[in-house]
Each structure stands twice: as structure tokens, then as C-alpha cells.
Amino acid sequence: LARFYCDYCDTYLTHDSPSVRKTHCSGRKHKENVKDYYQKWMEEQAQSLIDKTTAAFQQGKIPPTPFSAPPPAGAMIPPPPSI
């Protein structure tokens, strides 16, 4: 009996058929697990970049930037891109 394992949900489906997979993958809990997985991955990537940048700055590899000063009055700061 072949069973399908869903990595996102850390569970085996009762059996491996297209209809069972489709039903599982369209479910609310599965979609939440996928969203949480990628959200966590994005946060880890961002933290890794922050850590590398901080280390390089502390080692003097990155000079202070003009961005360290607050933006001039009336300057528009673009909104962050939506995920």
C-alpha cells in the first residue's frame, strides 16, 4: 500500500491517489502549514543576511552609509514590497 507523505504537514495520507492528494493540498490546515513554512524560511534568510551584514560592518568591511542619517523632511520612503 503506497502512502503519500506530506512534508509540510509531517503526516502520511491514507493512500496515494490524485484525489486524496488534491483534497489534502486544498485543505485549510495544509495551506497554513505551507504558509508558515515559507514565512519561517523568509525570516531565516533575512536574519542570515542581517547577521552577515552586521559582521562585515563590525570588521570594518562596510563603511557607514549616508542612509544612517534620517531622510530629509518631506522625503518619501517607499512602502515595503508585499509578499
Short mmCIF file of C-alpha atoms in Angstrom, two decimals:
data_model
loop_
_atom_site.label_atom_id
_atom_site.label_comp_id
_atom_site.label_asym_id
_atom_site.label_seq_id
_atom_site.Cartn_x
_atom_site.Cartn_y
_atom_site.Cartn_z
CA LEU A 1 0.00 0.00 0.00
CA ALA A 2 1.68 3.18 -1.23
CA ARG A 3 1.16 6.15 1.07
CA PHE A 4 1.93 9.78 0.35
CA TYR A 5 3.93 11.74 2.91
CA CYS A 6 3.30 15.49 3.17
CA ASP A 7 6.47 17.26 4.38
CA TYR A 8 4.61 20.45 5.26
CA CYS A 9 2.09 18.66 7.48
CA ASP A 10 4.50 15.94 8.69
CA THR A 11 1.85 13.30 8.06
CA TYR A 12 1.02 10.37 5.81
CA LEU A 13 -2.17 10.40 3.78
CA THR A 14 -4.36 7.30 3.95
CA HIS A 15 -3.35 6.32 0.41
CA ASP A 16 -1.68 7.89 -2.60
CA SER A 17 -4.21 8.84 -5.24
CA PRO A 18 -4.60 12.12 -7.11
CA SER A 19 -7.97 12.81 -5.49
CA VAL A 20 -6.66 12.24 -1.95
CA ARG A 21 -3.62 14.46 -2.62
CA LYS A 22 -5.77 17.18 -4.17
CA THR A 23 -8.21 17.14 -1.24
CA HIS A 24 -5.32 17.28 1.25
CA CYS A 25 -3.45 20.06 -0.55
CA SER A 26 -6.56 22.22 -0.87
CA GLY A 27 -7.30 21.94 2.86
CA ARG A 28 -7.03 24.87 5.26
CA LYS A 29 -4.55 23.21 7.62
CA HIS A 30 -2.21 22.22 4.76
CA LYS A 31 -2.28 25.74 3.31
CA GLU A 32 -1.50 27.19 6.76
CA ASN A 33 1.43 24.80 7.14
CA VAL A 34 2.82 25.77 3.72
CA LYS A 35 2.46 29.49 4.54
CA ASP A 36 4.14 29.01 7.93
CA TYR A 37 6.99 27.02 6.35
CA TYR A 38 7.81 29.73 3.81
CA GLN A 39 7.30 32.56 6.33
CA LYS A 40 9.83 30.88 8.62
CA TRP A 41 12.22 30.33 5.69
CA MET A 42 11.99 34.03 4.71
CA GLU A 43 12.68 35.11 8.30
CA GLU A 44 15.72 32.81 8.46
CA GLN A 45 17.04 34.24 5.16
CA ALA A 46 16.56 37.80 6.40
CA GLN A 47 18.24 37.06 9.74
CA SER A 48 21.17 35.41 7.98
CA LEU A 49 21.63 38.50 5.78
CA ILE A 50 21.40 40.78 8.83
CA ASP A 51 23.98 38.69 10.69
CA LYS A 52 26.40 38.70 7.71
CA THR A 53 25.98 42.44 7.20
CA THR A 54 26.48 43.16 10.90
CA ALA A 55 29.63 41.02 11.00
CA ALA A 56 31.05 42.73 7.90
CA PHE A 57 30.27 46.17 9.35
CA GLN A 58 31.92 45.29 12.68
CA GLN A 59 35.01 44.08 10.83
CA GLY A 60 35.19 47.43 9.03
CA LYS A 61 34.42 45.92 5.63
CA ILE A 62 31.39 48.19 5.17
CA PRO A 63 31.78 51.96 5.69
CA PRO A 64 28.94 53.90 7.34
CA THR A 65 26.40 54.83 4.68
CA PRO A 66 24.55 58.06 4.01
CA PHE A 67 21.41 56.10 4.90
CA SER A 68 22.38 56.14 8.58
CA ALA A 69 21.07 59.72 8.77
CA PRO A 70 17.31 60.28 8.87
CA PRO A 71 15.76 61.16 5.49
CA PRO A 72 15.34 64.85 4.77
CA ALA A 73 11.97 66.40 5.65
CA GLY A 74 9.32 65.60 3.08
CA ALA A 75 11.24 62.63 1.64
CA MET A 76 9.04 59.75 0.57
CA ILE A 77 10.00 56.32 1.83
CA PRO A 78 8.59 53.61 -0.44
CA PRO A 79 6.40 51.01 1.26
CA PRO A 80 7.89 47.52 1.65
CA PRO A 81 7.05 45.11 -1.18
CA SER A 82 4.18 42.81 -0.28
CA ILE A 83 4.90 39.10 -0.10
#
